[in-house]
């Protein structure tokens, strides 16, 4: 288990570029003021945008089956088949 390094508010102000580069690289920090922890700087989790064809196929094989008749019945039950006319007053 790694311990987050502590940085002071002053360090954050004066070394912000260096600290932000470290955060972008995956490092986390605890920010202190007057010797007391006041917050954490942690990298954001990045979402993948691409899923390979093989990975998608593997996920699809393990997905639950869909009963199309039941899906359609659920849609019909919840959809407004006669929407209100916005110009009808």
GROMACS .gro file of C-alpha atoms in nm:
model
   89
    1UNK     CA    1   0.000   0.000   0.000
    2UNK     CA    2   0.151   0.333  -0.101
    3UNK     CA    3   0.115   0.646   0.110
    4UNK     CA    4   0.011   0.966  -0.061
    5UNK     CA    5   0.276   1.235  -0.030
    6UNK     CA    6   0.166   1.550   0.150
    7UNK     CA    7   0.207   1.887  -0.011
    8UNK     CA    8   0.141   2.224   0.146
    9UNK     CA    9  -0.091   2.483   0.005
   10UNK     CA   10   0.217   2.694  -0.068
   11UNK     CA   11   0.380   2.404  -0.259
   12UNK     CA   12   0.065   2.364  -0.461
   13UNK     CA   13   0.074   2.732  -0.555
   14UNK     CA   14   0.441   2.749  -0.640
   15UNK     CA   15   0.483   2.403  -0.802
   16UNK     CA   16   0.142   2.365  -0.964
   17UNK     CA   17   0.271   2.259  -1.307
   18UNK     CA   18   0.501   1.994  -1.161
   19UNK     CA   19   0.224   1.865  -0.934
   20UNK     CA   20  -0.037   1.857  -1.212
   21UNK     CA   21   0.207   1.666  -1.434
   22UNK     CA   22   0.255   1.412  -1.153
   23UNK     CA   23  -0.124   1.379  -1.111
   24UNK     CA   24  -0.163   1.327  -1.484
   25UNK     CA   25   0.095   1.051  -1.450
   26UNK     CA   26  -0.115   0.876  -1.183
   27UNK     CA   27   0.025   1.022  -0.859
   28UNK     CA   28  -0.209   1.132  -0.577
   29UNK     CA   29  -0.138   1.397  -0.313
   30UNK     CA   30  -0.281   1.507   0.022
   31UNK     CA   31  -0.291   1.887   0.050
   32UNK     CA   32  -0.224   2.040   0.391
   33UNK     CA   33  -0.275   2.385   0.539
   34UNK     CA   34  -0.108   2.477   0.865
   35UNK     CA   35  -0.005   2.113   0.905
   36UNK     CA   36  -0.363   1.979   0.873
   37UNK     CA   37  -0.488   1.774   0.578
   38UNK     CA   38  -0.758   1.967   0.389
   39UNK     CA   39  -0.800   1.774   0.066
   40UNK     CA   40  -0.675   1.524  -0.186
   41UNK     CA   41  -0.561   1.564  -0.543
   42UNK     CA   42  -0.620   1.242  -0.734
   43UNK     CA   43  -0.610   1.160  -1.105
   44UNK     CA   44  -0.943   1.117  -1.280
   45UNK     CA   45  -1.024   0.771  -1.401
   46UNK     CA   46  -1.031   0.768  -1.776
   47UNK     CA   47  -1.297   0.576  -1.959
   48UNK     CA   48  -1.198   0.365  -2.251
   49UNK     CA   49  -1.357   0.475  -2.575
   50UNK     CA   50  -1.272   0.169  -2.784
   51UNK     CA   51  -1.379  -0.190  -2.735
   52UNK     CA   52  -1.224  -0.445  -2.966
   53UNK     CA   53  -1.444  -0.669  -3.178
   54UNK     CA   54  -1.325  -0.974  -2.984
   55UNK     CA   55  -1.405  -0.814  -2.648
   56UNK     CA   56  -1.750  -0.704  -2.768
   57UNK     CA   57  -1.822  -1.056  -2.898
   58UNK     CA   58  -1.717  -1.207  -2.564
   59UNK     CA   59  -1.942  -0.968  -2.371
   60UNK     CA   60  -2.231  -1.037  -2.607
   61UNK     CA   61  -2.202  -1.414  -2.560
   62UNK     CA   62  -2.248  -1.380  -2.186
   63UNK     CA   63  -2.529  -1.121  -2.205
   64UNK     CA   64  -2.879  -1.232  -2.105
   65UNK     CA   65  -3.123  -1.318  -2.382
   66UNK     CA   66  -3.398  -1.076  -2.481
   67UNK     CA   67  -3.758  -1.182  -2.534
   68UNK     CA   68  -3.854  -0.952  -2.822
   69UNK     CA   69  -4.230  -0.999  -2.777
   70UNK     CA   70  -4.206  -0.903  -2.409
   71UNK     CA   71  -3.983  -0.604  -2.494
   72UNK     CA   72  -4.236  -0.481  -2.749
   73UNK     CA   73  -4.524  -0.530  -2.502
   74UNK     CA   74  -4.333  -0.328  -2.239
   75UNK     CA   75  -4.270  -0.052  -2.492
   76UNK     CA   76  -4.635  -0.044  -2.596
   77UNK     CA   77  -4.747  -0.032  -2.233
   78UNK     CA   78  -4.526   0.265  -2.148
   79UNK     CA   79  -4.533   0.463  -2.473
   80UNK     CA   80  -4.791   0.733  -2.521
   81UNK     CA   81  -4.965   0.621  -2.839
   82UNK     CA   82  -5.173   0.939  -2.857
   83UNK     CA   83  -4.945   1.228  -2.772
   84UNK     CA   84  -5.111   1.553  -2.686
   85UNK     CA   85  -5.127   1.804  -2.969
   86UNK     CA   86  -4.910   2.097  -2.855
   87UNK     CA   87  -5.131   2.331  -3.058
   88UNK     CA   88  -5.459   2.199  -2.919
   89UNK     CA   89  -5.591   2.445  -2.659
   0.00000   0.00000   0.00000
